[in-house]
Amino acid sequence: MTTGTHGEERRMATGTDGTRYDRWLLRTMNDARTKRFHASRGARHRIVAAHVGTTALGLTGMVGCFASAALWPVVSLLVALLVWVPLTGLLNSMTRGLLELRVRFLDERQVAERGTAHLWAYRINSWLLTAALLGFYVLWVAGTSMADLAGPLAATGLVAYAVHRLLPLWIAALRVRDEPQDDDEEEWPAPVSA
């Protein structure tokens, strides 16, 4: 059975039709209209950097909402959210839904790539958590009271959770390779007449 898009052919090859949501997600993650935004390696790196920065701004606003009664944390949180959602969509598009699609919709290469992204995220996150815990331990041994550490501990916990959830996506997006050019699009040199 022949179908229109590469994703649908892959779905049919797995022998599972999935739910209506699965089919919609597969189409959305493989939408050709977004490819121009992340076609080059530099563009992909800029999108990841913008997503990291927007996440940091949003987390700052979230922590600020609890720490002060000022209006700036709410504004920064809302602005970050308006930018963060489309950037997350671009990250998912550039990875073709690697972390969002169910495993049965991925081929062997994609399952391995998903595992690699999770492996590197686990290792990096483990080292970040270890450094944070050691830092708080050093502060506690130096005489800082637990009451003074409560706010920084809560903020660190929020950041650690965000990094735990988003680091695999950032790593997968940074590992995306350029797509090969189609044979029809390559320019062939003009034949030399003898």
GROMACS .gro file of C-alpha atoms in nm, residues 43-179:
model
  137
   43ALA     CA    1   1.987   2.747   1.257
   44ARG     CA    2   1.933   2.437   1.469
   45HIS     CA    3   2.193   2.553   1.720
   46ARG     CA    4   2.031   2.899   1.738
   47ILE     CA    5   1.690   2.743   1.800
   48VAL     CA    6   1.828   2.526   2.080
   49ALA     CA    7   2.008   2.825   2.234
   50ALA     CA    8   1.690   3.035   2.212
   51HIS     CA    9   1.492   2.754   2.376
   52VAL     CA   10   1.745   2.723   2.660
   53GLY     CA   11   1.736   3.102   2.712
   54THR     CA   12   1.358   3.116   2.700
   55THR     CA   13   1.336   2.829   2.947
   56ALA     CA   14   1.574   3.016   3.180
   57LEU     CA   15   1.362   3.332   3.150
   58GLY     CA   16   1.044   3.136   3.222
   59LEU     CA   17   1.197   2.964   3.525
   60THR     CA   18   1.322   3.300   3.653
   61GLY     CA   19   0.971   3.437   3.619
   62MET     CA   20   0.823   3.133   3.791
   63VAL     CA   21   1.060   3.159   4.087
   64GLY     CA   22   1.009   3.536   4.094
   65CYS     CA   23   0.632   3.490   4.125
   66PHE     CA   24   0.687   3.309   4.454
   67ALA     CA   25   0.966   3.534   4.577
   68SER     CA   26   0.810   3.876   4.518
   69ALA     CA   27   0.478   4.048   4.467
   70ALA     CA   28   0.610   4.254   4.175
   71LEU     CA   29   0.457   4.236   3.828
   72TRP     CA   30   0.780   4.165   3.633
   73PRO     CA   31   0.791   3.790   3.712
   74VAL     CA   32   0.441   3.736   3.572
   75VAL     CA   33   0.522   3.937   3.259
   76SER     CA   34   0.851   3.752   3.202
   77LEU     CA   35   0.675   3.418   3.252
   78LEU     CA   36   0.402   3.505   3.000
   79VAL     CA   37   0.648   3.640   2.743
   80ALA     CA   38   0.867   3.333   2.782
   81LEU     CA   39   0.566   3.106   2.739
   82LEU     CA   40   0.461   3.280   2.417
   83VAL     CA   41   0.808   3.224   2.270
   84TRP     CA   42   0.875   2.885   2.432
   85VAL     CA   43   0.579   2.699   2.279
   86PRO     CA   44   0.669   2.763   1.911
   87LEU     CA   45   1.038   2.695   1.983
   88THR     CA   46   0.944   2.361   2.139
   89GLY     CA   47   0.743   2.283   1.827
   90LEU     CA   48   1.047   2.358   1.611
   91LEU     CA   49   1.266   2.134   1.829
   92ASN     CA   50   1.015   1.851   1.794
   93SER     CA   51   0.995   1.913   1.420
   94MET     CA   52   1.372   1.906   1.372
   95THR     CA   53   1.393   1.574   1.558
   96ARG     CA   54   1.086   1.448   1.368
   97GLY     CA   55   0.911   1.365   1.693
   98LEU     CA   56   1.190   1.140   1.813
   99LEU     CA   57   1.098   1.188   2.179
  100GLU     CA   58   0.724   1.243   2.135
  101LEU     CA   59   0.621   0.955   1.909
  102ARG     CA   60   0.559   0.609   2.045
  103VAL     CA   61   0.837   0.357   1.990
  104ARG     CA   62   0.630   0.153   1.744
  105PHE     CA   63   0.633   0.448   1.503
  106LEU     CA   64   1.014   0.473   1.503
  107ASP     CA   65   1.258   0.269   1.301
  108GLU     CA   66   1.564   0.101   1.456
  109ARG     CA   67   1.793   0.398   1.388
  110GLN     CA   68   1.551   0.637   1.555
  111VAL     CA   69   1.506   0.411   1.858
  112ALA     CA   70   1.885   0.399   1.896
  113GLU     CA   71   1.908   0.779   1.856
  114ARG     CA   72   1.637   0.823   2.120
  115GLY     CA   73   1.832   0.597   2.356
  116THR     CA   74   2.153   0.792   2.294
  117ALA     CA   75   1.980   1.123   2.370
  118HIS     CA   76   1.839   0.983   2.694
  119LEU     CA   77   2.177   0.832   2.787
  120TRP     CA   78   2.365   1.160   2.745
  121ALA     CA   79   2.091   1.354   2.924
  122TYR     CA   80   2.105   1.109   3.215
  123ARG     CA   81   2.482   1.142   3.244
  124ILE     CA   82   2.483   1.523   3.225
  125ASN     CA   83   2.190   1.556   3.464
  126SER     CA   84   2.357   1.320   3.712
  127TRP     CA   85   2.668   1.536   3.719
  128LEU     CA   86   2.463   1.856   3.754
  129LEU     CA   87   2.263   1.711   4.046
  130THR     CA   88   2.582   1.587   4.211
  131ALA     CA   89   2.742   1.931   4.179
  132ALA     CA   90   2.431   2.100   4.321
  133LEU     CA   91   2.413   1.862   4.617
  134LEU     CA   92   2.782   1.905   4.691
  135GLY     CA   93   2.742   2.282   4.670
  136PHE     CA   94   2.456   2.281   4.919
  137TYR     CA   95   2.649   2.045   5.144
  138VAL     CA   96   2.950   2.279   5.144
  139LEU     CA   97   2.722   2.573   5.228
  140TRP     CA   98   2.561   2.377   5.512
  141VAL     CA   99   2.900   2.270   5.652
  142ALA     CA  100   3.016   2.632   5.629
  143GLY     CA  101   2.738   2.729   5.867
  144THR     CA  102   2.453   2.842   5.644
  145SER     CA  103   2.125   2.763   5.815
  146MET     CA  104   1.865   2.542   5.649
  147ALA     CA  105   1.619   2.832   5.662
  148ASP     CA  106   1.856   3.038   5.445
  149LEU     CA  107   1.899   2.746   5.204
  150ALA     CA  108   1.524   2.681   5.162
  151GLY     CA  109   1.473   2.927   4.876
  152PRO     CA  110   1.783   2.826   4.679
  153LEU     CA  111   1.700   2.458   4.735
  154ALA     CA  112   1.348   2.506   4.597
  155ALA     CA  113   1.477   2.701   4.295
  156THR     CA  114   1.744   2.439   4.230
  157GLY     CA  115   1.482   2.165   4.248
  158LEU     CA  116   1.267   2.346   3.990
  159VAL     CA  117   1.565   2.397   3.758
  160ALA     CA  118   1.672   2.034   3.803
  161TYR     CA  119   1.324   1.914   3.707
  162ALA     CA  120   1.316   2.137   3.399
  163VAL     CA  121   1.661   2.020   3.290
  164HIS     CA  122   1.558   1.658   3.351
  165ARG     CA  123   1.256   1.701   3.122
  166LEU     CA  124   1.416   1.915   2.848
  167LEU     CA  125   1.778   1.799   2.824
  168PRO     CA  126   1.697   1.493   2.609
  169LEU     CA  127   1.516   1.719   2.360
  170TRP     CA  128   1.805   1.965   2.348
  171ILE     CA  129   2.058   1.686   2.298
  172ALA     CA  130   1.850   1.517   2.029
  173ALA     CA  131   1.808   1.851   1.848
  174LEU     CA  132   2.182   1.921   1.862
  175ARG     CA  133   2.259   1.574   1.723
  176VAL     CA  134   2.034   1.613   1.416
  177ARG     CA  135   2.231   1.588   1.094
  178ASP     CA  136   2.165   1.772   0.771
  179GLU     CA  137   1.935   1.584   0.540
   0.00000   0.00000   0.00000
